[in-house]
Amino acid sequence: MKQILLASVMTAAFAIGSVSGPVGGPAMAADMKTKAPPPVYTKAPPPVLFYDWSGLYLGAHGSYSWSTTKSTTTDTATRLAFPSVSTNSSGWHGGGQIGYDYMMPTHVVIGAVADISSGRSITTTTVTPVETTMIQGKTNESGTVRGRLGYALDSNVLLYGTGGWAWANAQTTRTQVLGQVGNAVAGTVETVKMDRSGWTAGAGAAYAFAHNWNVFAEYRYTKIPSTTVTFPIAQRSTNSSSNTNLIEVGLNYKFDWAGPMGGHY
């Protein structure tokens, strides 16, 4: 009986050894865990930053304009109209502006701006065989009140169109240098003040170079319709209209609308 039991134990041990193999064989290799590869980290792309154009802004500008004025003078006593005259003029200006913009989530920007600029003087002298007359036209200041509509690019650039009302505070002085016209003898000076108004339209671009600062450049065309100036002593009336082209550059400081916004600066 003991022999049979011993033979059974040896047979079972031999069977287990043949399956398991030698120490460190297939059974142990199967129990070893495979080492996972190191994680791969990818750097997220930087967020797209763009300027938030919403807010109130103040600034200063400089501009250069060139104008063409067409005028016709009439003798108020005889109603005789003299031939029309066309004159060209140009000049530099400086001034300031205040405005407000609101940028929608679609990057569309709407706003309004008002500006004021320095004026200039234009003097013309007319000499005929019987008289010499000097006329000085002076614009004390001029300005606009305009709407703006534009689109903000992610590169902190705003492209926009603009248009609205244009005005000018002006005066004209007529001096009779020699001879006599109507009741104006040599030395007679007449000054007439007037307010002129019309419309203006144009387009421009602005670039934000810091959190609250941007620069801009724009072109505008301004049309001032017919305006009449009458000198009662000289018995002369002049009707004129003008077209003006202007290039303007400037600097704005924008006050934050609602503090920093995600993706904006």
Coordinates of C-alpha atoms in Angstrom, one line a residue:
M1 CA 0.0 0.0 0.0
K2 CA 2.9 2.3 0.9
Q3 CA 4.5 1.5 -2.5
I4 CA 1.4 2.4 -4.4
L5 CA 1.0 5.7 -2.6
L6 CA 4.7 6.6 -3.2
A7 CA 4.3 5.8 -6.9
S8 CA 1.3 8.1 -7.1
V9 CA 3.1 11.0 -5.5
M10 CA 6.1 10.6 -7.8
T11 CA 3.9 10.5 -10.9
A12 CA 2.0 13.6 -9.9
A13 CA 5.3 15.5 -9.2
F14 CA 6.7 14.5 -12.6
A15 CA 3.5 15.7 -14.3
I16 CA 3.7 19.1 -12.6
G17 CA 7.4 19.5 -13.4
S18 CA 6.8 18.8 -17.0
V19 CA 4.1 21.5 -17.2
S20 CA 5.8 24.2 -15.2
G21 CA 9.2 23.6 -16.7
P22 CA 12.4 24.7 -14.9
V23 CA 12.6 27.5 -12.4
G24 CA 12.2 30.8 -14.2
G25 CA 10.6 29.1 -17.1
P26 CA 7.3 29.9 -19.0
A27 CA 5.2 30.0 -15.8
M28 CA 7.3 32.7 -14.1
A29 CA 7.7 34.7 -17.4
A30 CA 3.9 34.8 -17.7
D31 CA 3.6 36.2 -14.2
M32 CA 5.9 39.2 -15.0
K33 CA 4.2 42.5 -15.8
T34 CA 5.0 44.3 -19.0
K35 CA 6.3 47.9 -18.3
A36 CA 4.0 50.6 -19.9
P37 CA 5.7 53.0 -22.3
P38 CA 6.3 56.6 -20.9
P39 CA 3.4 59.0 -21.5
V40 CA 3.7 61.4 -24.4
Y41 CA 3.0 65.0 -23.6
T42 CA 1.8 67.4 -26.3
K43 CA 2.1 71.1 -25.8
A44 CA -1.2 72.9 -26.2
P45 CA -1.2 75.7 -28.8
P46 CA -1.1 79.2 -27.2
P47 CA -4.5 80.8 -26.9
V48 CA -5.4 83.3 -29.7
L49 CA -5.3 86.8 -28.2
F50 CA -7.1 89.8 -29.7
Y51 CA -7.7 93.3 -28.6
D52 CA -11.1 94.1 -26.9
W53 CA -12.2 97.2 -28.7
S54 CA -15.1 97.9 -26.4
G55 CA -14.9 101.0 -24.3
L56 CA -14.6 104.8 -24.2
Y57 CA -11.5 106.3 -25.7
L58 CA -9.8 109.7 -26.0
G59 CA -7.0 110.7 -28.3
A60 CA -5.2 113.2 -30.5
H61 CA -4.6 113.4 -34.2
G62 CA -2.9 115.2 -37.0
S63 CA -4.2 115.6 -40.6
Y64 CA -3.5 117.0 -44.0
S65 CA -6.3 118.2 -46.3
W66 CA -6.7 119.5 -49.8
S67 CA -9.8 121.2 -51.0
T68 CA -11.4 122.6 -54.2
T69 CA -13.9 125.5 -53.8
K70 CA -16.2 126.8 -56.5
S71 CA -17.8 130.2 -56.0
T72 CA -20.0 132.6 -57.9
T73 CA -20.2 136.3 -57.0
T74 CA -23.4 138.4 -57.7
D75 CA -23.9 142.1 -57.6
T76 CA -26.9 142.4 -55.2
A77 CA -27.9 145.8 -56.7
T78 CA -28.1 144.8 -60.3
R79 CA -28.4 141.0 -59.9
L80 CA -25.5 140.6 -62.3
A81 CA -23.6 137.3 -61.8
F82 CA -19.8 137.3 -62.4
P83 CA -18.1 134.2 -63.9
S84 CA -17.5 131.4 -61.5
V85 CA -14.1 130.9 -59.9
S86 CA -12.5 127.7 -58.7
T87 CA -9.7 127.7 -56.1
N88 CA -7.5 125.0 -54.6
S89 CA -6.1 125.0 -51.1
S90 CA -4.4 122.7 -48.7
G91 CA -3.1 122.7 -45.1
W92 CA -2.1 120.8 -42.0
H93 CA -4.4 120.4 -38.9
G94 CA -4.3 119.1 -35.4
G95 CA -6.9 118.2 -32.9
G96 CA -8.5 115.6 -30.6
Q97 CA -11.3 113.0 -30.6
I98 CA -13.6 111.2 -28.2
G99 CA -15.5 108.0 -29.1
Y100 CA -17.0 104.8 -27.9
D101 CA -16.9 101.3 -29.5
Y102 CA -18.6 98.1 -28.7
M103 CA -17.2 94.8 -30.0
M104 CA -19.7 91.9 -30.5
P105 CA -18.7 88.2 -30.0
T106 CA -18.6 88.0 -33.8
H107 CA -15.8 90.6 -33.8
V108 CA -18.0 93.2 -35.5
V109 CA -17.4 96.6 -33.9
I110 CA -19.9 99.4 -33.8
G111 CA -19.3 102.8 -32.4
A112 CA -19.4 106.6 -32.6
V113 CA -16.8 109.3 -32.6
A114 CA -16.7 113.1 -32.5
D115 CA -13.6 115.2 -33.3
I116 CA -12.4 118.8 -33.5
S117 CA -9.5 120.1 -35.6
S118 CA -7.7 123.4 -36.0
G119 CA -8.6 125.6 -39.0
R120 CA -6.7 127.6 -41.5
S121 CA -6.8 130.9 -43.4
I122 CA -6.9 131.4 -47.2
T123 CA -6.4 134.9 -48.7
T124 CA -7.2 135.8 -52.3
T125 CA -6.6 139.2 -53.9
T126 CA -8.4 140.4 -57.0
V127 CA -7.0 143.2 -59.1
T128 CA -8.9 144.9 -62.0
P129 CA -8.3 148.1 -63.8
V130 CA -10.7 149.9 -61.5
E131 CA -10.3 148.2 -58.1
T132 CA -8.3 145.9 -55.9
T133 CA -10.1 143.7 -53.4
M134 CA -8.7 141.3 -50.8
I135 CA -10.8 138.5 -49.4
Q136 CA -9.7 136.3 -46.4
G137 CA -11.5 133.1 -45.7
K138 CA -10.7 131.8 -42.2
T139 CA -11.8 128.5 -40.7
N140 CA -11.5 128.8 -36.9
E141 CA -12.2 125.2 -36.2
S142 CA -13.9 122.2 -37.9
G143 CA -15.1 118.8 -36.8
T144 CA -17.2 115.8 -37.4
V145 CA -19.8 113.6 -35.6
R146 CA -19.6 110.1 -37.1
G147 CA -20.7 106.5 -36.8
R148 CA -18.2 103.6 -37.2
L149 CA -18.7 100.1 -38.3
G150 CA -15.8 97.6 -38.6
Y151 CA -14.4 94.2 -38.1
A152 CA -11.7 93.2 -35.6
L153 CA -9.0 90.8 -36.8
D154 CA -7.2 88.4 -34.4
S155 CA -4.0 90.3 -35.2
N156 CA -5.3 93.2 -33.1
V157 CA -6.3 95.2 -36.3
L158 CA -9.6 96.9 -36.7
L159 CA -10.8 97.7 -40.2
Y160 CA -13.7 100.1 -40.4
G161 CA -15.8 102.5 -42.4
T162 CA -17.1 105.8 -41.0
G163 CA -19.5 108.5 -42.0
G164 CA -21.7 111.3 -40.6
W165 CA -22.0 115.1 -40.2
A166 CA -19.2 117.6 -40.8
W167 CA -19.2 121.2 -39.6
A168 CA -16.9 124.3 -39.6
N169 CA -16.9 127.6 -37.7
A170 CA -15.7 130.1 -40.3
Q171 CA -15.6 133.8 -41.2
T172 CA -14.9 135.8 -44.3
T173 CA -13.4 139.3 -44.4
R174 CA -13.6 141.5 -47.4
T175 CA -11.2 144.5 -47.7
Q176 CA -11.6 147.2 -50.4
V177 CA -8.0 148.1 -51.1
L178 CA -8.4 150.4 -54.0
G179 CA -11.3 151.8 -56.0
Q180 CA -15.0 151.6 -55.0
V181 CA -17.5 148.7 -55.2
G182 CA -21.1 149.5 -54.4
N183 CA -20.8 151.7 -51.3
A184 CA -17.4 150.3 -50.2
V185 CA -14.7 152.8 -50.8
A186 CA -10.9 152.1 -50.3
G187 CA -10.3 151.0 -46.8
T188 CA -13.7 149.5 -46.2
V189 CA -13.6 146.2 -44.3
E190 CA -16.5 143.8 -43.9
T191 CA -16.5 140.6 -41.8
V192 CA -19.2 138.0 -42.0
K193 CA -19.3 135.0 -39.6
M194 CA -21.0 131.8 -40.6
D195 CA -21.4 128.1 -39.7
R196 CA -20.9 125.6 -42.5
S197 CA -22.0 122.0 -42.5
G198 CA -22.2 119.0 -44.8
W199 CA -21.4 115.3 -44.8
T200 CA -18.3 113.2 -44.6
A201 CA -17.5 109.5 -45.3
G202 CA -14.4 107.4 -45.4
A203 CA -12.5 104.3 -44.1
G204 CA -9.6 103.5 -41.9
A205 CA -7.6 101.0 -39.9
A206 CA -6.5 100.9 -36.3
Y207 CA -3.8 98.8 -34.6
A208 CA -3.6 98.0 -30.9
F209 CA 0.0 97.9 -29.7
A210 CA -0.7 97.7 -26.0
H211 CA -3.5 96.9 -23.5
N212 CA -5.1 100.4 -23.7
W213 CA -3.3 102.0 -26.6
N214 CA -4.0 102.0 -30.4
V215 CA -3.0 104.0 -33.4
F216 CA -5.1 104.7 -36.5
A217 CA -5.0 106.1 -40.0
E218 CA -8.0 107.0 -42.1
Y219 CA -9.1 108.8 -45.2
R220 CA -12.2 110.9 -45.4
Y221 CA -14.1 112.8 -48.1
T222 CA -16.1 115.8 -47.0
K223 CA -18.7 117.7 -49.0
I224 CA -19.9 121.2 -47.9
P225 CA -22.9 122.2 -50.1
S226 CA -23.6 125.8 -51.2
T227 CA -23.1 128.5 -48.7
T228 CA -23.9 132.2 -49.3
V229 CA -21.9 135.1 -47.9
T230 CA -23.3 138.7 -48.4
F231 CA -21.4 142.0 -47.9
P232 CA -24.0 144.7 -47.7
I233 CA -21.7 147.7 -48.0
A234 CA -20.0 146.4 -51.2
Q235 CA -23.3 145.1 -52.5
R236 CA -21.7 141.7 -53.3
S237 CA -23.0 138.2 -52.6
T238 CA -20.8 135.0 -53.0
N239 CA -22.2 131.5 -53.2
S240 CA -19.6 128.7 -52.7
S241 CA -19.3 125.0 -52.3
S242 CA -16.3 122.9 -51.4
N243 CA -15.0 119.3 -51.7
T244 CA -12.3 118.2 -49.2
N245 CA -10.0 115.2 -49.1
L246 CA -8.3 114.4 -45.8
I247 CA -5.7 111.9 -44.5
E248 CA -5.6 111.6 -40.7
V249 CA -3.4 109.7 -38.3
G250 CA -3.8 109.6 -34.5
L251 CA -3.3 107.9 -31.2
N252 CA -6.1 106.7 -28.8
Y253 CA -6.2 105.7 -25.1
K254 CA -9.1 103.3 -24.4
F255 CA -10.6 102.9 -21.0
D256 CA -11.5 99.3 -20.1
W257 CA -15.2 98.4 -20.7
A258 CA -15.6 95.6 -18.2
G259 CA -12.1 94.5 -17.2
P260 CA -10.0 91.7 -18.9
M261 CA -11.9 89.2 -20.8
G262 CA -10.8 85.6 -21.7
G263 CA -8.8 85.6 -24.9
H264 CA -8.6 89.4 -25.0
Y265 CA -6.0 91.8 -23.8

